[in-house]
PDB file of C-alpha atoms in Angstrom:
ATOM      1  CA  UNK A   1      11.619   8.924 -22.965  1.00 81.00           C
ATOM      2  CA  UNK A   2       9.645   9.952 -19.753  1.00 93.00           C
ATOM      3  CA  UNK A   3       9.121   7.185 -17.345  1.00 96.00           C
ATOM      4  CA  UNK A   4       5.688   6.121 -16.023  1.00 97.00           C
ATOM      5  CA  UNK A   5       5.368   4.488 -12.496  1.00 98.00           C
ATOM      6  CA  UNK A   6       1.843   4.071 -11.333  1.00 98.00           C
ATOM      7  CA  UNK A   7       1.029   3.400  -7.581  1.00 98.00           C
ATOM      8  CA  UNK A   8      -2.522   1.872  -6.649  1.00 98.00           C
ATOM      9  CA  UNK A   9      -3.888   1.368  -3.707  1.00 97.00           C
ATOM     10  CA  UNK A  10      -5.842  -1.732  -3.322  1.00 96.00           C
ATOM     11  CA  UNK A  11      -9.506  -1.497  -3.660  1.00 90.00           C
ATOM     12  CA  UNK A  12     -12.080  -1.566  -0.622  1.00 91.00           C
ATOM     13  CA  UNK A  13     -11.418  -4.809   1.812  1.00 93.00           C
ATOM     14  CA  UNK A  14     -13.553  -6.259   4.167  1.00 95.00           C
ATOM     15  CA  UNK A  15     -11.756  -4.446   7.166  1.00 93.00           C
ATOM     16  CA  UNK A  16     -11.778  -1.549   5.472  1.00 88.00           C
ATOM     17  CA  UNK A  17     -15.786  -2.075   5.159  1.00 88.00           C
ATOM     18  CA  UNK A  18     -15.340  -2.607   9.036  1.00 92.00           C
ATOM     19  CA  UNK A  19     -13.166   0.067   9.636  1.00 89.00           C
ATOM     20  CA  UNK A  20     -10.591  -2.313  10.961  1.00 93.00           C
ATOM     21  CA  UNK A  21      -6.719  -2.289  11.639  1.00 94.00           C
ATOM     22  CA  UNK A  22      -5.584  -4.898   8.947  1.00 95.00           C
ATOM     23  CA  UNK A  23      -2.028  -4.919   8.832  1.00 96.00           C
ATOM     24  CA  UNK A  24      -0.735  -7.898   7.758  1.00 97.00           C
ATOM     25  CA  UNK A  25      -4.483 -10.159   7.990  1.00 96.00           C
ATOM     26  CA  UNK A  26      -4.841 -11.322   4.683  1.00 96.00           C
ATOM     27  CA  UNK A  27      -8.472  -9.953   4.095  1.00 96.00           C
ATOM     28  CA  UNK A  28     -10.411 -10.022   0.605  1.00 97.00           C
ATOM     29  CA  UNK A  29     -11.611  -7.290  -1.364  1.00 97.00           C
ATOM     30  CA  UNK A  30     -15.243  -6.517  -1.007  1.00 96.00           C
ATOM     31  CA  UNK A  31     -17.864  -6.203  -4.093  1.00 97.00           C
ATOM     32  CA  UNK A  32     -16.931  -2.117  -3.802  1.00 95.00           C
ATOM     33  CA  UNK A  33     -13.483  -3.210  -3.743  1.00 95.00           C
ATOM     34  CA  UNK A  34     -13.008  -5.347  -6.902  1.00 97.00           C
ATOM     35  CA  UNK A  35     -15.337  -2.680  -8.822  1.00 97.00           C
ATOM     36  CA  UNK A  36     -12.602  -0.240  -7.926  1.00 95.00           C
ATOM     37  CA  UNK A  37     -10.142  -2.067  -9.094  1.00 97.00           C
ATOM     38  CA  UNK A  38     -11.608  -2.624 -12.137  1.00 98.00           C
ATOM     39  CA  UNK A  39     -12.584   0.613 -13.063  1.00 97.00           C
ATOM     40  CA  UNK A  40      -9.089   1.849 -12.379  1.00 97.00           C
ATOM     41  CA  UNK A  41      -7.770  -0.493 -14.843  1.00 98.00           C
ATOM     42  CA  UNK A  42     -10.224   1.026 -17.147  1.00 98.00           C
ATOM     43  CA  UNK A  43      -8.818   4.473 -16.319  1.00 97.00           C
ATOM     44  CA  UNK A  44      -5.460   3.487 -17.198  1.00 98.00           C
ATOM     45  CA  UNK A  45      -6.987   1.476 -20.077  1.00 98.00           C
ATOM     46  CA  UNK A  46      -8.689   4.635 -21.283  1.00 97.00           C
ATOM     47  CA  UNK A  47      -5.222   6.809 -20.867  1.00 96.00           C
ATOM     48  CA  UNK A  48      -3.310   4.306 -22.846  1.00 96.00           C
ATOM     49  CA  UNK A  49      -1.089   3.676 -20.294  1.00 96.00           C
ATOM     50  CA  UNK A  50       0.548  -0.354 -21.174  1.00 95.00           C
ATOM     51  CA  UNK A  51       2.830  -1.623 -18.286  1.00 97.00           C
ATOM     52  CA  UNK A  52       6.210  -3.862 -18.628  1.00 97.00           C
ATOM     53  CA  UNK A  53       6.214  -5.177 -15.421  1.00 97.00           C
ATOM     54  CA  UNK A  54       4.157  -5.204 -12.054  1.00 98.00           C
ATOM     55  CA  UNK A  55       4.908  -5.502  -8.238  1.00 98.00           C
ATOM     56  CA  UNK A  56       2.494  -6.155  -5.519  1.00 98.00           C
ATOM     57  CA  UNK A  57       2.745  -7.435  -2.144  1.00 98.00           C
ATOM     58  CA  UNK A  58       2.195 -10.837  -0.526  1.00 98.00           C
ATOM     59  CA  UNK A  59      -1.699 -10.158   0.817  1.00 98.00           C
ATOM     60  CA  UNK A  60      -5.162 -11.131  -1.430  1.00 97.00           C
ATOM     61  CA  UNK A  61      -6.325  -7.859  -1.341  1.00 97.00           C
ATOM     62  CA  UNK A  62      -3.413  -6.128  -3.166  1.00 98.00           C
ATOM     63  CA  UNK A  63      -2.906  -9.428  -5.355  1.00 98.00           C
ATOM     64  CA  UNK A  64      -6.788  -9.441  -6.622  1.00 98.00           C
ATOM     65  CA  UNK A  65      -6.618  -5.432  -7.385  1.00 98.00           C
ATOM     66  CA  UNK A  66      -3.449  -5.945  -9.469  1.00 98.00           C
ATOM     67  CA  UNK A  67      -5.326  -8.595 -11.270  1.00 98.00           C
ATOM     68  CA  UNK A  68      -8.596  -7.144 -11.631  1.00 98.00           C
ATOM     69  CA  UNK A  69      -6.964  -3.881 -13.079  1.00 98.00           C
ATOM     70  CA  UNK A  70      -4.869  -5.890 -15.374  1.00 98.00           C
ATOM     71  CA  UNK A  71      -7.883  -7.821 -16.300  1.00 98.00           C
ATOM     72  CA  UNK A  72      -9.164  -4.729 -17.363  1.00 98.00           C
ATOM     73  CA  UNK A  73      -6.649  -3.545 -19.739  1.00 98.00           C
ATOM     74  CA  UNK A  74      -6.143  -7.088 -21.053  1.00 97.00           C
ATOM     75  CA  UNK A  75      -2.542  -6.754 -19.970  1.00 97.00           C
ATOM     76  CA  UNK A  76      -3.258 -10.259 -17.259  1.00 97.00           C
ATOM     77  CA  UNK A  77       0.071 -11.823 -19.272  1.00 97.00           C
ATOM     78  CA  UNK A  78       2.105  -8.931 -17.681  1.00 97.00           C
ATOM     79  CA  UNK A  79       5.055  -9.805 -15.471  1.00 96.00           C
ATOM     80  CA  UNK A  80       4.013 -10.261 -11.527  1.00 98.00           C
ATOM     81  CA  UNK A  81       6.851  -9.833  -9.387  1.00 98.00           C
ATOM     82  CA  UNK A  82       5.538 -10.624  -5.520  1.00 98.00           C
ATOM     83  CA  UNK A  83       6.920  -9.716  -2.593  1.00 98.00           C
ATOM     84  CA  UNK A  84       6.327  -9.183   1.266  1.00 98.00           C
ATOM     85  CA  UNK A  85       8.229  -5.898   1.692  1.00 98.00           C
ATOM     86  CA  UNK A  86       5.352  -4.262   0.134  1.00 98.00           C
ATOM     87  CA  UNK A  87       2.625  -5.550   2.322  1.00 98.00           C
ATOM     88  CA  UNK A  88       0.650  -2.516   4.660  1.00 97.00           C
ATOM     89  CA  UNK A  89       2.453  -1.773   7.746  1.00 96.00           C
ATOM     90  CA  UNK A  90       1.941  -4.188  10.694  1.00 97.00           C
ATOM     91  CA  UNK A  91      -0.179  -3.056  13.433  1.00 97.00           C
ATOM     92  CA  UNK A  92       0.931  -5.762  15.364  1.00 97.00           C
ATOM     93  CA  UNK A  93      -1.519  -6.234  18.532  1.00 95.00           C
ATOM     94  CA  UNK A  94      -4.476  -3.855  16.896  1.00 95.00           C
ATOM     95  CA  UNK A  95      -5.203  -5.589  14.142  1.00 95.00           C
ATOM     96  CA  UNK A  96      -9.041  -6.475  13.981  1.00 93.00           C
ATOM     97  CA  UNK A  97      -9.501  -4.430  16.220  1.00 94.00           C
ATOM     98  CA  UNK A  98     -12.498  -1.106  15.280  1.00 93.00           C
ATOM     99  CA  UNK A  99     -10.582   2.158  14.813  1.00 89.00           C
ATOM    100  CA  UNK A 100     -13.086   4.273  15.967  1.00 88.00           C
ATOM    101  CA  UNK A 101     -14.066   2.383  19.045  1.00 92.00           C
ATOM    102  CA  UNK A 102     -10.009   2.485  19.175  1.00 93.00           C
ATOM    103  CA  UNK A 103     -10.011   5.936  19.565  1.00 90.00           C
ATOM    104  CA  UNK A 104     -12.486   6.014  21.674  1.00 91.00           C
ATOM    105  CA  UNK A 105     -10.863   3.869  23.827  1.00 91.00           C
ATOM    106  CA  UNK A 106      -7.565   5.265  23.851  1.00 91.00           C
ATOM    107  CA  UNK A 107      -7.991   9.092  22.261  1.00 92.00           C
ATOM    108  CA  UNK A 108      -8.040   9.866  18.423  1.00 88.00           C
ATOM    109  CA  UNK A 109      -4.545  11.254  18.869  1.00 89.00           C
ATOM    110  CA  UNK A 110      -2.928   8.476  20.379  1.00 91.00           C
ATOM    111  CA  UNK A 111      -4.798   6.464  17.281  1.00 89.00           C
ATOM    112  CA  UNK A 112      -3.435   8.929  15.202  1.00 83.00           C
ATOM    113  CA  UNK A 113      -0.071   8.188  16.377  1.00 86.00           C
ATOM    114  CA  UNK A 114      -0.563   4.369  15.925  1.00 90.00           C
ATOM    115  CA  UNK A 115      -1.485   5.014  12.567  1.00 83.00           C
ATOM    116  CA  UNK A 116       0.573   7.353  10.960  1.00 76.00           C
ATOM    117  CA  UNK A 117       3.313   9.302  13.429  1.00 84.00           C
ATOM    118  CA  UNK A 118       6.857   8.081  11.560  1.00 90.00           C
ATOM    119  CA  UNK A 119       8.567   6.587  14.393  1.00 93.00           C
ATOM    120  CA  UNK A 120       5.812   5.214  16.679  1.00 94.00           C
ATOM    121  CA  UNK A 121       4.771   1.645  16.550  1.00 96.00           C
ATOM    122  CA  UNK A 122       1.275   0.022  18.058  1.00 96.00           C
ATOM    123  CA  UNK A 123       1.353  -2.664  21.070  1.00 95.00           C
ATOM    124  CA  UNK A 124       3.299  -5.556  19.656  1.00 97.00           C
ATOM    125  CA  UNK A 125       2.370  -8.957  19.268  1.00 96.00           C
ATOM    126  CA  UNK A 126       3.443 -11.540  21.381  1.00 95.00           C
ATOM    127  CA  UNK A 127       5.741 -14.589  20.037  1.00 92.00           C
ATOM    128  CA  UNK A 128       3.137 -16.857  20.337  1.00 94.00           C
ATOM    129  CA  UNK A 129       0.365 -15.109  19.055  1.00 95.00           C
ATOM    130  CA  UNK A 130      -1.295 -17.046  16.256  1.00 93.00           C
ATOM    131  CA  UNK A 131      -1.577 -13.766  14.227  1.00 93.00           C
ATOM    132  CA  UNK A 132       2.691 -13.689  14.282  1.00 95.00           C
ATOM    133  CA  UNK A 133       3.425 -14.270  10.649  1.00 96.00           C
ATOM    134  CA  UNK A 134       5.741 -16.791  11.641  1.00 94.00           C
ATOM    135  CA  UNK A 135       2.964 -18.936  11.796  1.00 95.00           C
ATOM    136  CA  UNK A 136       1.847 -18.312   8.620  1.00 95.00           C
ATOM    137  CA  UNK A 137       3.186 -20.448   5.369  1.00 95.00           C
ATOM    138  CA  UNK A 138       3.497 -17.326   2.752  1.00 95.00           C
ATOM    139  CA  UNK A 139       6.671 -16.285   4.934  1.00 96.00           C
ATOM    140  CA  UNK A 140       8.259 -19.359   4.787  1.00 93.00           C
ATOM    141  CA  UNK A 141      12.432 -19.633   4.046  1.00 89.00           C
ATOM    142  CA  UNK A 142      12.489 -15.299   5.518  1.00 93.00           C
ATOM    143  CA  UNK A 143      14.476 -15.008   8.490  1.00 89.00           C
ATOM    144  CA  UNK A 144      12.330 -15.208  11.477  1.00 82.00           C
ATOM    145  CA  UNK A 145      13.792 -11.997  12.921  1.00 89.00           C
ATOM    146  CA  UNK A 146      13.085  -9.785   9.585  1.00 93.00           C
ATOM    147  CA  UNK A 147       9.406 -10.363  10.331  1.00 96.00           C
ATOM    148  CA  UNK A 148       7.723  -7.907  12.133  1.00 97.00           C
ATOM    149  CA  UNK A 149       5.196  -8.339  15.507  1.00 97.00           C
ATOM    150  CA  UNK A 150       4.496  -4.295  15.042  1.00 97.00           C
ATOM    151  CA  UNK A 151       5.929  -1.495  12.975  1.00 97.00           C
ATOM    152  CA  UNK A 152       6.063   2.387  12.796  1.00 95.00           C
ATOM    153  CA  UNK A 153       5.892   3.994   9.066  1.00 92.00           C
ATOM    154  CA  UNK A 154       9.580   4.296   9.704  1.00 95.00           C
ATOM    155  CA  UNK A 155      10.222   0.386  10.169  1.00 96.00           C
ATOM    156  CA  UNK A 156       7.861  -0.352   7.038  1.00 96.00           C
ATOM    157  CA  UNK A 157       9.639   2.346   4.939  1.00 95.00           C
ATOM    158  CA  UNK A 158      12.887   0.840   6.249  1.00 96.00           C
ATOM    159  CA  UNK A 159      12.277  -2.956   4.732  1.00 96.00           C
ATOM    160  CA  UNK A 160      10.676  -1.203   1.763  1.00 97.00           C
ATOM    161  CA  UNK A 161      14.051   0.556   0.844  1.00 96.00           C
ATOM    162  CA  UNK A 162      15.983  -2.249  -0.122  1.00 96.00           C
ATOM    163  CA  UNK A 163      13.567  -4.053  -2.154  1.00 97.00           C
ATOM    164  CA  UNK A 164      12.955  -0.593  -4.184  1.00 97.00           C
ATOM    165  CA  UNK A 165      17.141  -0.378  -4.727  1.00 97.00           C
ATOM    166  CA  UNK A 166      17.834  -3.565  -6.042  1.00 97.00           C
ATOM    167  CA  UNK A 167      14.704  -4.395  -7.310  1.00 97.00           C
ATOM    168  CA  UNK A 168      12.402  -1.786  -8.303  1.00 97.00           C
ATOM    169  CA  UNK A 169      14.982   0.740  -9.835  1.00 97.00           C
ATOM    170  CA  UNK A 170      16.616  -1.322 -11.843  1.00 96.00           C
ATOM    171  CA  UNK A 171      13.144  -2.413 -13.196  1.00 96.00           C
ATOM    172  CA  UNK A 172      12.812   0.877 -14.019  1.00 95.00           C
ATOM    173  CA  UNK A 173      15.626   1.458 -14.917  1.00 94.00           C
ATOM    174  CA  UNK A 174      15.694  -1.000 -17.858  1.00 93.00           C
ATOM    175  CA  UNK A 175      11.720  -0.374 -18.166  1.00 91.00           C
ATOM    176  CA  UNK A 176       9.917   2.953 -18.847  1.00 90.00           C
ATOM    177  CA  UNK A 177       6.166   1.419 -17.223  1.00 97.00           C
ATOM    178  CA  UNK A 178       5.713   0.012 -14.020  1.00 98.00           C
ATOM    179  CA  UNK A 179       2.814  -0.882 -11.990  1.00 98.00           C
ATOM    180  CA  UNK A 180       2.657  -1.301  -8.243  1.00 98.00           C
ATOM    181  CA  UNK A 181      -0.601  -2.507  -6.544  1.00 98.00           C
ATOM    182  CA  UNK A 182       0.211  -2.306  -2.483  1.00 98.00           C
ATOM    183  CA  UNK A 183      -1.159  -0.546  -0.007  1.00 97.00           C
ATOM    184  CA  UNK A 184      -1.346   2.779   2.105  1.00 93.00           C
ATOM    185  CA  UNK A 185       1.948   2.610   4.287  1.00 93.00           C
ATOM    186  CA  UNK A 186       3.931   0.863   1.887  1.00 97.00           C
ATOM    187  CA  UNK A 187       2.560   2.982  -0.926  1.00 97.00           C
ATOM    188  CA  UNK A 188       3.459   6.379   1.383  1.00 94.00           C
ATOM    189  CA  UNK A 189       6.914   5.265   1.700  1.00 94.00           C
ATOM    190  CA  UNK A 190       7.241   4.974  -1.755  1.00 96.00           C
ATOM    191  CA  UNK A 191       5.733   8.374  -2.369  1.00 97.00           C
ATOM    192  CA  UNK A 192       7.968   9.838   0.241  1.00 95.00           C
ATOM    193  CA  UNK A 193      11.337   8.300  -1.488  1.00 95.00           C
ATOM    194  CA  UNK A 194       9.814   9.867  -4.497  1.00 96.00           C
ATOM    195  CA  UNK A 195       9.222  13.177  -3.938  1.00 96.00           C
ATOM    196  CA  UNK A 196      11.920  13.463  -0.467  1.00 95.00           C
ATOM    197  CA  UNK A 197       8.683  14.108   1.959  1.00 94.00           C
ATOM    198  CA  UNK A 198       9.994  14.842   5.181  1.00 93.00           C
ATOM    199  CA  UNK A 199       9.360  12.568   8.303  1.00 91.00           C
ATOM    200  CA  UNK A 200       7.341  14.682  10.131  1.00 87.00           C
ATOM    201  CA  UNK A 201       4.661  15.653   6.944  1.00 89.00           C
ATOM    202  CA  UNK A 202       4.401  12.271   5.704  1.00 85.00           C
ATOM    203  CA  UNK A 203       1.392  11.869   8.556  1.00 78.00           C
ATOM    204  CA  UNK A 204      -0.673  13.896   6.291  1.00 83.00           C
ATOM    205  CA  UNK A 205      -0.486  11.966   3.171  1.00 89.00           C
ATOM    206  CA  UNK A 206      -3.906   9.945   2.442  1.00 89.00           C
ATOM    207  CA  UNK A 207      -3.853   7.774  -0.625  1.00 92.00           C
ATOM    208  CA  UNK A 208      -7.350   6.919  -1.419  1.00 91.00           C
ATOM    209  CA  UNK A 209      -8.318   3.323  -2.500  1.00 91.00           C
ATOM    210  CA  UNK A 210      -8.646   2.330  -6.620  1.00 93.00           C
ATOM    211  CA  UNK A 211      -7.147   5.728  -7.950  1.00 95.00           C
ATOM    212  CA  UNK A 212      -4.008   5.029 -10.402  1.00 97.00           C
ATOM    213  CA  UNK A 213      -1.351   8.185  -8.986  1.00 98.00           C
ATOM    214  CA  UNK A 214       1.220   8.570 -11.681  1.00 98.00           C
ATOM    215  CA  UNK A 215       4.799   9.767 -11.047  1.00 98.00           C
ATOM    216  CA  UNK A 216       6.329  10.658 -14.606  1.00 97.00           C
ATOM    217  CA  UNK A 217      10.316  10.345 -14.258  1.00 97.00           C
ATOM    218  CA  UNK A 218      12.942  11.143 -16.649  1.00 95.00           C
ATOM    219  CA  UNK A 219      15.782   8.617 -17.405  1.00 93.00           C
ATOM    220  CA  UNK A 220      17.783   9.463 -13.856  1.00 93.00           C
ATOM    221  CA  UNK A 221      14.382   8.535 -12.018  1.00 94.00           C
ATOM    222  CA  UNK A 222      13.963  12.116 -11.158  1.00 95.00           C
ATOM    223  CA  UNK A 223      10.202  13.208 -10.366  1.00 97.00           C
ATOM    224  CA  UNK A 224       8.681  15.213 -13.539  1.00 97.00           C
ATOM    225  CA  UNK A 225       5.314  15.355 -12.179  1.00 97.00           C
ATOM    226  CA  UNK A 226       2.499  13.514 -10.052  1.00 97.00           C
ATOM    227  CA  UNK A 227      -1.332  13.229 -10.727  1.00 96.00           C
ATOM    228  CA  UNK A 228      -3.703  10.866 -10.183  1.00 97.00           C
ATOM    229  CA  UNK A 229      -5.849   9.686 -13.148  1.00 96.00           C
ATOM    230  CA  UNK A 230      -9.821  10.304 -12.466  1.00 89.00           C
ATOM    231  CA  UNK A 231     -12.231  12.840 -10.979  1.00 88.00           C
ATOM    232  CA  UNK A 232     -10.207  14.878  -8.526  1.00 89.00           C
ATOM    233  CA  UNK A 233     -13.898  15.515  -6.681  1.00 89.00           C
ATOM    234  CA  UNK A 234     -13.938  11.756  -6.245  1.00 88.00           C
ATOM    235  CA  UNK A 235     -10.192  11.252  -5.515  1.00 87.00           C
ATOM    236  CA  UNK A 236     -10.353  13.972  -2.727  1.00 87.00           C
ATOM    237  CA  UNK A 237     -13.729  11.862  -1.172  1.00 88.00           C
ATOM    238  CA  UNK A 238     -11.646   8.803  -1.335  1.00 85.00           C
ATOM    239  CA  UNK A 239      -8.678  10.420  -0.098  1.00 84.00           C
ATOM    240  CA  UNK A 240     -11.116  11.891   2.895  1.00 84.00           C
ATOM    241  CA  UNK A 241     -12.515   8.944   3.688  1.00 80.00           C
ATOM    242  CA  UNK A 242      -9.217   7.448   4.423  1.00 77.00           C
ATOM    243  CA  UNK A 243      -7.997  10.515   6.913  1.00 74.00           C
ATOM    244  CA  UNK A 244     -11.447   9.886   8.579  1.00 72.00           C
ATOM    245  CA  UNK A 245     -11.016   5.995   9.619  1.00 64.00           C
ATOM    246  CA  UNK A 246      -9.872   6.743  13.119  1.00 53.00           C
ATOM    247  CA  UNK A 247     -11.961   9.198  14.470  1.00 59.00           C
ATOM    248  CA  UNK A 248     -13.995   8.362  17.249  1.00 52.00           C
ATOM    249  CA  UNK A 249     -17.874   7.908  16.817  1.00 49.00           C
TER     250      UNK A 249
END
């Protein structure tokens, strides 16, 4: 039987609204937002897709898409696992901070790098900044030095990895559905395990907000084929959109 795992992107935030480096800030959806979540679990309604199981990460905005899509398809009983090595990549000391007026600041390809370059992380927090998720309870009882005051793609991919060895494979390896509501970074590492994206062209991947992508495996977890589920004119708009944030104004 062919496999089904589903990525989706959490719906519009509030610092997305804002154009703002979230990270780690636990931020709600917006109005837009939770209508895009709930239409995509209509999508995925409408193409009969039924899950077994479901990951997301430890932030509202990915939690309230997962539920407002499962809401959707009646499937709200489903099995939640939680976890924080799916939360978005930490921008450590640019978070809230305006992208554009970022790259203004600093040039759109120094932004650039900040955002997406593999290996290049933003200005770090400081130990004592009340943003360091030491501070916050949700990470209580993980080791203070697993959690992050900045990371590159390559540092979020790398605490990724061994949640998606131990946990999500077998999942789907005993399951043939799973769902996983997260968020750009994380969800680009996944897609780069997936289909073995190299380091350097993993920059150009944009993963719009609300659209269900599909990866159809066979029963060694080997990629069949990709899509996402919707109107590709307003997947590629989405998808746009998101490679637009940091340009300067």
């Amino acid at each position: 039987m062919v496999k089904k795992l589903v990525l989706l992107r959490h719906g519009q935030s509030e610092w997305n609204l804002e154009n703002r480096f979230t990270g780690w800030t636990d931020v709600d959806l917006t109005a837009k937002g939770r209508e895009e979540a709930f239409a995509a679990g209509k999508l995925m309604l409408k193409s009969g897709l039924v899950f077994d199981k479901a990951f997301t990460s430890y932030l509202t905005r990915a939690i309230k898409t997962l539920n407002l899509a499962l809401e959707a398809m009646d499937q709200l009983w489903l099995p939640v696992e939680k976890t924080w090595r799916l939360n978005e990549k930490h921008y450590g000391s640019l978070q809230g901070l305006n992208k554009a007026d970022t790259a203004a600041k600093y040039g759109a390809e120094q932004v650039l790098l900040w955002r997406r370059a593999y290996d290049v992380r933003p200005p770090a927090l400081t130990a004592d900044d009340p943003r360091h998720p030491r501070f916050e309870a949700r990470y209580r009882g993980i080791a203070e030095g697993a959690l992050p005051a900045t990371e590159s793609l390559k540092d979020c991919i790398g605490r990724l990895i061994p949640y998606w060895e131990n946990t999500i494979v077998p999942a789907l390896t005993q399951n043939d559905r799973i769902l996983i509501a997260a968020h750009g970074n994380s969800l680009r590492g996944v897609v780069k395990i997936l289909k073995n994206i190299p380091d350097d062209k993993i920059v150009g991947l944009n993963i719009p907000t609300g659209a269900p992508y599909v990866f159809e495996l066979d029963e060694d977890l080997n990629l069949i084929k990709d899509y996402y589920l919707g109107d590709p004119d307003e997947i590629a708009r989405r998808a746009q959109a998101v490679a637009d944030q940091a340009k300067a104004k």
